[in-house]
Coordinates of C-alpha atoms and ligand atoms in Angstrom, one line a residue:
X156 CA 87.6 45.9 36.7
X157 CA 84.6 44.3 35.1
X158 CA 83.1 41.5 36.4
X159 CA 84.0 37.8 34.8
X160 CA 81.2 35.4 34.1
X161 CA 82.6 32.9 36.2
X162 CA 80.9 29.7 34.7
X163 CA 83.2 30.2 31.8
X164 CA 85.2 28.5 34.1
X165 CA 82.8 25.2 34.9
X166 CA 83.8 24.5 31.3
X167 CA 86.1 21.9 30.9
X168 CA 89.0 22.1 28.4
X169 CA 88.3 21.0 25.0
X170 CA 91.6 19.3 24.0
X171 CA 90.4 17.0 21.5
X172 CA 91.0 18.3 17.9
X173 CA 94.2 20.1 19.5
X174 CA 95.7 17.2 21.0
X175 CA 94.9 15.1 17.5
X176 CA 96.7 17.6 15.4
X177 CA 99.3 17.9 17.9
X178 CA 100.0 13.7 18.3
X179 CA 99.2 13.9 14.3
X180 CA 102.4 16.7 14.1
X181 CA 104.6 14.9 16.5
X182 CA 103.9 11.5 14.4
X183 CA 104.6 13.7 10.7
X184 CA 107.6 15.6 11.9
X185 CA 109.4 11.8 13.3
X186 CA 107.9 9.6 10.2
X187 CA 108.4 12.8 7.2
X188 CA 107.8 9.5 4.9
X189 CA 104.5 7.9 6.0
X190 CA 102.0 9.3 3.9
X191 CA 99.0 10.1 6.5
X192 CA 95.6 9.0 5.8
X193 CA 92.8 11.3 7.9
X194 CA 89.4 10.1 8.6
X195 CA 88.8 12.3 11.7
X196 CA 87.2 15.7 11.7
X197 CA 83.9 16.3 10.7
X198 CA 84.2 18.5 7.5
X199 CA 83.5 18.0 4.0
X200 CA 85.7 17.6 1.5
X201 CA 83.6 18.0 -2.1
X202 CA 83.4 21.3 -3.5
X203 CA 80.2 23.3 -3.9
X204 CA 77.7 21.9 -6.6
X205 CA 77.9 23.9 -10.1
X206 CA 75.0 25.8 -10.0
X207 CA 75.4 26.5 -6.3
X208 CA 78.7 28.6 -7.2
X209 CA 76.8 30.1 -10.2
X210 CA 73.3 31.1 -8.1
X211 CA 76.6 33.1 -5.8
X212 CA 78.2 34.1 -9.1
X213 CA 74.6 36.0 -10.3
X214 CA 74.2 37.1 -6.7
X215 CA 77.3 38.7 -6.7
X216 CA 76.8 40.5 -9.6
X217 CA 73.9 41.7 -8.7
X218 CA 75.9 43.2 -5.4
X219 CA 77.9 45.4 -7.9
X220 CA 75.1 47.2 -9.7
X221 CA 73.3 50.1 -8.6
X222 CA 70.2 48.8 -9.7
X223 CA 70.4 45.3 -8.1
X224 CA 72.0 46.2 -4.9
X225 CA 71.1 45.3 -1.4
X226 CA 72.4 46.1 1.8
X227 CA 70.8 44.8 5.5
X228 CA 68.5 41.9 4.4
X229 CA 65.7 40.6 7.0
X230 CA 67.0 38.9 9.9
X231 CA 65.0 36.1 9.7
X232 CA 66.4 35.4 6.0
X233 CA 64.9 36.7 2.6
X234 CA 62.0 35.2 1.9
X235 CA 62.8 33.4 -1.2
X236 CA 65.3 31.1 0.4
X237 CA 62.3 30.8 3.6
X238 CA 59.8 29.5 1.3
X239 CA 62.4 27.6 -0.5
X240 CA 63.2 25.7 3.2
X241 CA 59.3 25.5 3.6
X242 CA 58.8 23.6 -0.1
X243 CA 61.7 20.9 1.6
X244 CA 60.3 20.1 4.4
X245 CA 57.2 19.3 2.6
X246 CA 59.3 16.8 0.6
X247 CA 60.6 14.8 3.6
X248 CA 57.1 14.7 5.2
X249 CA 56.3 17.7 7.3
X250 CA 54.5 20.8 7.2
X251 CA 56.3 24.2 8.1
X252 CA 55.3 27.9 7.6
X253 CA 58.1 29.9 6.0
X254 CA 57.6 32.4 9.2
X255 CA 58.4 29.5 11.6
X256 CA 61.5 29.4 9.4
X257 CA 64.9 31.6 10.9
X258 CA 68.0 31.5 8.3
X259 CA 71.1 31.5 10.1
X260 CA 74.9 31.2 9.3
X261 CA 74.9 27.5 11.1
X262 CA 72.9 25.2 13.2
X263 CA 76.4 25.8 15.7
X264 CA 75.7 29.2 16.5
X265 CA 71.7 28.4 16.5
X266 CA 71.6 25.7 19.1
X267 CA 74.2 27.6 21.2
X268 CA 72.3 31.1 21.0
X269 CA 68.6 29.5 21.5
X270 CA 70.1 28.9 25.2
X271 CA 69.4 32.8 25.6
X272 CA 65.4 32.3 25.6
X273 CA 65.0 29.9 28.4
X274 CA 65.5 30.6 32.6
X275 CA 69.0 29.5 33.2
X276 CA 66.8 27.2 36.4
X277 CA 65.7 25.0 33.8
X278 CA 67.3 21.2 34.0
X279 CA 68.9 20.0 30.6
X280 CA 69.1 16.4 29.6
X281 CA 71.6 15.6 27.0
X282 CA 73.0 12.5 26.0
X283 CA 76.8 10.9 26.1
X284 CA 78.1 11.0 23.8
X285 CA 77.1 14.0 21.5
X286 CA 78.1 16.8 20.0
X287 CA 80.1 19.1 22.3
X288 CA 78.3 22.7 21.6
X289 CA 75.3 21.2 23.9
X290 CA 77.2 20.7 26.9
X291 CA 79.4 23.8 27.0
X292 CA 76.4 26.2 26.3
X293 CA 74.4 25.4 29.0
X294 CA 77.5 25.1 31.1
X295 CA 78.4 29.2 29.9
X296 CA 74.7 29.6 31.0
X297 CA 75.2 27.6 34.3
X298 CA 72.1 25.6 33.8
X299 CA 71.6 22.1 35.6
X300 CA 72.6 19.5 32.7
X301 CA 71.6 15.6 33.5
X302 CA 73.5 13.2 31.3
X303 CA 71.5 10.3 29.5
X304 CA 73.9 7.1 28.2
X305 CA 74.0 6.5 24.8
X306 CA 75.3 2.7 24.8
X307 CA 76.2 -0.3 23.0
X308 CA 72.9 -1.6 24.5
X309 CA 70.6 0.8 23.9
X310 CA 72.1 1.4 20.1
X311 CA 73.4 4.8 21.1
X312 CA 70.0 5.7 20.7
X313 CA 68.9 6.6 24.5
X314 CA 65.0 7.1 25.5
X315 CA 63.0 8.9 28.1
X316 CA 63.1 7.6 31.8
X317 CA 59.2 8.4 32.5
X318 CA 60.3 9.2 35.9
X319 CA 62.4 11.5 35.9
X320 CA 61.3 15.3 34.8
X321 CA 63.5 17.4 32.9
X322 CA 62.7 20.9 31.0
X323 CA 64.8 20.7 28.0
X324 CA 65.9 18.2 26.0
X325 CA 68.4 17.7 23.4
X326 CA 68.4 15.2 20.5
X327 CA 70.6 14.7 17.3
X328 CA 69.8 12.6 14.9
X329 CA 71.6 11.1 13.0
X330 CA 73.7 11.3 15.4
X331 CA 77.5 12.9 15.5
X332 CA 79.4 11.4 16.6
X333 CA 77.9 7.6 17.0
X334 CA 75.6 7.9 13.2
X335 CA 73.0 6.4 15.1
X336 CA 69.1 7.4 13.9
X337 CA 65.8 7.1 15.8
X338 CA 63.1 5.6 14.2
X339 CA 59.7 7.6 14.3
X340 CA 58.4 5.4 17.3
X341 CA 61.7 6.0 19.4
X342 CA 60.8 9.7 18.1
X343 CA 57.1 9.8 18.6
X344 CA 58.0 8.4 22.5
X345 CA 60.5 11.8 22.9
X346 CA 57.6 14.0 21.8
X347 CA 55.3 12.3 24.3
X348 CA 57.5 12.8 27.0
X349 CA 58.1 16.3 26.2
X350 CA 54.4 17.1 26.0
X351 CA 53.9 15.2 29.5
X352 CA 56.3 17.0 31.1
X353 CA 55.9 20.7 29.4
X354 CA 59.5 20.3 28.2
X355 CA 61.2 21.7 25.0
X356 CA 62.9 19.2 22.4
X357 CA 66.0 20.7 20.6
X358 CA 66.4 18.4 17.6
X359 CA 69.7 18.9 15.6
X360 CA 68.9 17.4 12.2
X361 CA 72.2 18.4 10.9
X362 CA 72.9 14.9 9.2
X363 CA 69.3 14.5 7.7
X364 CA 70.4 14.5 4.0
X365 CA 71.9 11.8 4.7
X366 CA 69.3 9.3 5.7
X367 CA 68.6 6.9 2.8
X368 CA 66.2 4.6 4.5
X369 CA 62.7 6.1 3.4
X370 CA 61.2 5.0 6.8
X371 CA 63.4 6.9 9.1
X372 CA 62.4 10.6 10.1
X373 CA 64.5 13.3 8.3
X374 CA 62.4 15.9 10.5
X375 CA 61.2 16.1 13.7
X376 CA 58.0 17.4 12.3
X377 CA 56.7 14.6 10.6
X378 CA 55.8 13.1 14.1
X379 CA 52.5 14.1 15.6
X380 CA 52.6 16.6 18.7
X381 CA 56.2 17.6 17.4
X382 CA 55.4 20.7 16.9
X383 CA 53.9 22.0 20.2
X384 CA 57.2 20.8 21.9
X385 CA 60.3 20.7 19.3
X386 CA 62.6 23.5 18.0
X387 CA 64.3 22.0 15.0
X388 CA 67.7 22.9 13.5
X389 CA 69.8 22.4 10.3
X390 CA 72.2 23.4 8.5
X391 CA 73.6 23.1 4.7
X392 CA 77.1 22.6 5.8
X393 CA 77.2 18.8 5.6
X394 CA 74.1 18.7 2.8
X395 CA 75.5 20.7 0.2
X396 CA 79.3 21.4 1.3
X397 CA 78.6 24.8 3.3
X398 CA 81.1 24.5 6.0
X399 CA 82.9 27.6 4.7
X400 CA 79.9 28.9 2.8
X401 CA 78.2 29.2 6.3
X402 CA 74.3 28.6 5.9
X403 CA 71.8 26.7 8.7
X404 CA 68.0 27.2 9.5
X405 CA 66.2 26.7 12.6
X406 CA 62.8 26.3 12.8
X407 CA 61.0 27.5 15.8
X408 CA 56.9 26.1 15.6
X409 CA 54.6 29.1 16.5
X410 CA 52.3 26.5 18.6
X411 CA 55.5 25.7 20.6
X412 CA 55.3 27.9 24.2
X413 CA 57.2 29.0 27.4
X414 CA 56.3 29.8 30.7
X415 CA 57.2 33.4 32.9
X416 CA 57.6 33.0 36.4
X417 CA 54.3 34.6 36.8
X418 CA 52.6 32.1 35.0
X419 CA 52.5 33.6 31.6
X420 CA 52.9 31.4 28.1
X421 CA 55.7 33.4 25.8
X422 CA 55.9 32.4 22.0
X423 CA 59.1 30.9 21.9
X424 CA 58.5 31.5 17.4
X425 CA 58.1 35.2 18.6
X426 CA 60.9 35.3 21.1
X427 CA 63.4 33.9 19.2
X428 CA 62.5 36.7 16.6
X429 CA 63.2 39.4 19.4
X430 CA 66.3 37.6 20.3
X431 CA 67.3 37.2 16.1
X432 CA 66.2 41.0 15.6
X433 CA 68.5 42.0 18.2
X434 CA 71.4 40.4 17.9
X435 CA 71.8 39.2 14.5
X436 CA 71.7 41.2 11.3
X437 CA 71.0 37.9 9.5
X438 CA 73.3 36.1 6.4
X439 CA 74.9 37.5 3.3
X440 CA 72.6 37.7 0.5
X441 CA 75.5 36.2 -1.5
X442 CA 75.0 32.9 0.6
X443 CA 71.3 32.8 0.8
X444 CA 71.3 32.8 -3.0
X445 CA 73.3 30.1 -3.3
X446 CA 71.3 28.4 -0.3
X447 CA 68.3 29.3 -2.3
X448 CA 70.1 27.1 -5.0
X449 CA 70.8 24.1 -3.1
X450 CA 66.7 23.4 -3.0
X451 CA 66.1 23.6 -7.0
X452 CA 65.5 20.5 -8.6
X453 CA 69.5 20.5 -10.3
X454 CA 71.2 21.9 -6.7
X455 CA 69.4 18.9 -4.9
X456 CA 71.1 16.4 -7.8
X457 CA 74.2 18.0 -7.0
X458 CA 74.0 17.6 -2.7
X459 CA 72.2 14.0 -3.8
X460 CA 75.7 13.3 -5.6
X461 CA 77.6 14.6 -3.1
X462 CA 76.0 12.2 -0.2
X463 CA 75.9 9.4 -2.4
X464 CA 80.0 9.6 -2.7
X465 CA 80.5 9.9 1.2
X466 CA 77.9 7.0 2.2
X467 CA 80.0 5.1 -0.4
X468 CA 82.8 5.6 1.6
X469 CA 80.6 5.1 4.9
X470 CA 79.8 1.4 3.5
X471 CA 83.3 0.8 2.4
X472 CA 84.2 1.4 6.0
X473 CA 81.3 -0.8 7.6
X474 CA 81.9 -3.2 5.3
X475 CA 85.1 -3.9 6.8
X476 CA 84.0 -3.1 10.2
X477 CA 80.9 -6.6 9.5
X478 CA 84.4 -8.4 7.9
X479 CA 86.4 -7.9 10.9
X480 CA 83.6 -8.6 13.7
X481 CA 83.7 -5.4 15.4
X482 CA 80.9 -3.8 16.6
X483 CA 79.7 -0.8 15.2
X484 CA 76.8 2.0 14.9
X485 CA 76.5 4.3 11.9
X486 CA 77.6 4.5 8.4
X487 CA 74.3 3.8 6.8
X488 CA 72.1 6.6 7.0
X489 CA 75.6 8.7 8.6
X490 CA 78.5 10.0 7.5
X491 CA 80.2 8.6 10.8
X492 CA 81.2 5.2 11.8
X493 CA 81.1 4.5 15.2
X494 CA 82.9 1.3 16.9
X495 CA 84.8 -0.3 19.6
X496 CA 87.8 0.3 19.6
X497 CA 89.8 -3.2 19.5
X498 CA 92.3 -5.3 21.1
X499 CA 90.4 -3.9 24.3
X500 CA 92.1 -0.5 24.3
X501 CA 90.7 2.9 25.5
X502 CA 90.2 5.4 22.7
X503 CA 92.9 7.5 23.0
X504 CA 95.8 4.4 23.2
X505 CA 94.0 3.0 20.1
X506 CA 94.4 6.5 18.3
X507 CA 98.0 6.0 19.0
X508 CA 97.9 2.4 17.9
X509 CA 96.8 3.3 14.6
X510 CA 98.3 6.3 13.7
X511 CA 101.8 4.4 14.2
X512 CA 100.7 1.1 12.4
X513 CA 98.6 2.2 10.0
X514 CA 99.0 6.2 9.6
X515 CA 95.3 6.6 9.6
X516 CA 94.0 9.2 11.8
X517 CA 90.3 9.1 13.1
X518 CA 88.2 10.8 16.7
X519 CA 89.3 9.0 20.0
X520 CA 85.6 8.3 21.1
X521 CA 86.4 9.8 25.4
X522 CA 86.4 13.8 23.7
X523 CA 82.5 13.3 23.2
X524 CA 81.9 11.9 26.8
X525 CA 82.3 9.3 28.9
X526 CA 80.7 6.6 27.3
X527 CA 83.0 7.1 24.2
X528 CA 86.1 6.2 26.3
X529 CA 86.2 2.7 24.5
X530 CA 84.5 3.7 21.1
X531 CA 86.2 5.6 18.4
X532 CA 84.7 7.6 15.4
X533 CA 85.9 7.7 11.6
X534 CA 84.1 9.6 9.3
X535 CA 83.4 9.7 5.1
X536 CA 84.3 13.2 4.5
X537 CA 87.3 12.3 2.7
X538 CA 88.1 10.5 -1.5
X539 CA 87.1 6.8 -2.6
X540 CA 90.7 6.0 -3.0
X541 CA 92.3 7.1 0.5
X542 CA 89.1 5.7 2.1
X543 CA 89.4 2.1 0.2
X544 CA 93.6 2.5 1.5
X545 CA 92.8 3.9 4.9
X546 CA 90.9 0.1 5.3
X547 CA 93.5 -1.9 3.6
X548 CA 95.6 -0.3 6.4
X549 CA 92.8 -1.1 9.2
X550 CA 92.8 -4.7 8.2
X551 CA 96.8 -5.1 8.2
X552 CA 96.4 -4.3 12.1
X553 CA 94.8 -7.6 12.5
X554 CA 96.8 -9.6 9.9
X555 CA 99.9 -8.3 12.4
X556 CA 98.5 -8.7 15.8
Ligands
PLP746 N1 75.2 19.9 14.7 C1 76.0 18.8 14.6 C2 75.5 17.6 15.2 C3 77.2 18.9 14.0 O1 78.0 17.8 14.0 C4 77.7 20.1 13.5 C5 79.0 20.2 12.8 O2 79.8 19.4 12.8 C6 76.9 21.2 13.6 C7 75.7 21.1 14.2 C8 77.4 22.5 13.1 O3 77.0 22.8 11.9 P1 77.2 24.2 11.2 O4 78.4 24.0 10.3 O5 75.9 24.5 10.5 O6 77.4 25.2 12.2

């Protein structure tokens, strides 16, 4: 019998979106009545912009003619939609080739698969909370993680410990779930440590589009050095409603390097083209068209519209959070709101708590680590109206305490 890959089993159970849906369930089938009001998981809810769903439409066409057909497209992405991501970056302050530029089909699959370039001795440092994907990775890979707090003291925003060396290092920002942001100082102090200790930054920018304060970094690669030590990766899925569509880059520097065993420096930009070459036969032309469309001057009024209507909601939801006194990260330049959970109960009993009192549904804070245990997330992705009733609910739980 084949062998198993027995750190498969250092991963620990993900029950968090399970066990929501299943308390959610249990809740629906004993209240049928109470109309439920869900400001938990992490997807959008607007439809594509207009000429997004036309750029596919054309595309499509073009699919079904002789003339215009294409079958495998470069792994890397077509070039069209590469330059396209290069003319972006240039907008929000950073230079990037379009050959340092891979398309992908998400920044999920991206920040899990880049795990394949580096020695699975390598120590990781990831902060608590965060994004799952990180943590069971490395875990699939076996590699040493070391867990950095993201707390209420530190903003969620945690910085390097100068004494302590680690090879790899993973940042998100803004982050999921806590909507907290480094500032290009906190930022410029990551890419010093990384270039002091010959460590790799993995910068998930997934959120970018959604930073509205002009001084905060929307790239990585607008601070100095950044690009000797920092793989960067996003995605459209939260920018211009591609969750289903499926469309992410990731943008591996060509100065950026990795060491052999034997002492020899590897091109992490080249490797990761062995590693795409191999494995993946790169993303639909249908979607890269309508990627291609997200960056033109009327698909970028479209995702502007689209992140204007969910920060709305974001403030309507801090705004209450200031009213009420509880303390809170996110929401401004975020699509998440992250905040302690009241009455002094652990995230999971306050799920409960306000599911039955006020039928809203949000993220106990414990399924992204341990420091979330008291915090809980609720997020934008949902309409004006059930986000300005989800609060009127929120309030009533203090009116009735
Ligand atoms: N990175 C972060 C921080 C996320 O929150 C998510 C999705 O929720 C992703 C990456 C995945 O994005 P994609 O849909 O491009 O795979």
């Amino acid at each position: 019998m084949a062998k198993f890959n027995e750190r498969f089993l250092d991963l620990k159970e993900s029950y968090l979106f399970s066990e929501v849906a299943k308390r959610v369930s249990t809740f629906k089938e004993k209240n049928p009545d109470r109309d439920v009001i869900r400001l938990g998981i992490g997807d959008v809810t607007l439809p594509l912009g207009k000429s997004v769903v036309q750029a596919m439409h054309s595309a499509a066409d073009e699919m079904g003619k002789a003339e215009t057909f294409r079958g495998y497209g470069p792994e890397q992405g077509y070039d069209f939609l590469r330059v396209a991501i290069a003319g972006h970056y240039k907008e929000i302050g950073a230079d990037v080739d379009a050959d340092e530029i891979f398309v992908s089909d998400g920044a999920k699959s991206d920040t899990g698969n880049i795990t394949d370039l580096f020695s699975a001795d390598n120590t990781v440092l990831i902060p608590d909370p965060v994004y799952p994907v990180y943590v069971d990775t490395n875990t699939m890979n076996g590699r040493n993680i070391v867990y950095m707090n993201g707390t209420a003291e530190n903003d969620f925003l945690p910085m390097p410990d100068r004494g302590v060396h680690v090879d790899i290092i993973y940042l998100c920002s803004p982050n999921n779930p806590t909507g907290a942001c480094y500032n290009k100082q906190q930022l410029k102090e990551w890419v010093d440590y990384a270039l002091e200790n010959d460590a790799v930054i993995l910068f998930d920018s997934a959120y970018e589009s959604f930073i509205s304060d002009s001084e905060l970094p929307r790239t990585i690669y607008c601070i100095e050095g950044a690009k000797k030590c920092a793989v960067e990766f996003c995605s459209l899925s939260k920018t211009a409603g591609f969750t289903g569509t499926r469309c992410g880059y990731t943008i591996v520097p060509k100065a950026i390097k990795s060491v052999t065993d034997d002492g020899r420096e590897m091109s992490l930009n080249k490797m990761w083209n062995r590693r795409q070459t191999t494995k993946f036969n790169g993303v639909p032309y249908v979607v890269q068209r309508a990627a291609e469309a997200v960056f033109s001057e009327e698909g970028q009024r479209e995702s502007k519209a689209m992140t204007a209507c969910y920060l709305e909601n974001a403030r309507i939801i801090s705004d209450t959070m200031n009213e009420l006194g509880i303390r809170y990260t996110g929401g401004i330049n975020s699509p998440y709101i992250w905040f302690e959970c009241p009455f002094g109960m652990d995230s999971w009993t306050f799920f409960d708590y306000m599911l039955e009192k006020a039928g809203v549904v949000g993220t106990p804070g414990a399924g992204f680590g341990k420091n979330g245990d008291r915090w809980f997330r609720l997020t934008a992705f949902n309409n004006k109206e059930n986000t300005i009733e989800a609060m009127k609910r929120f309030r009533g739980l203090f009116e009735n305490k």
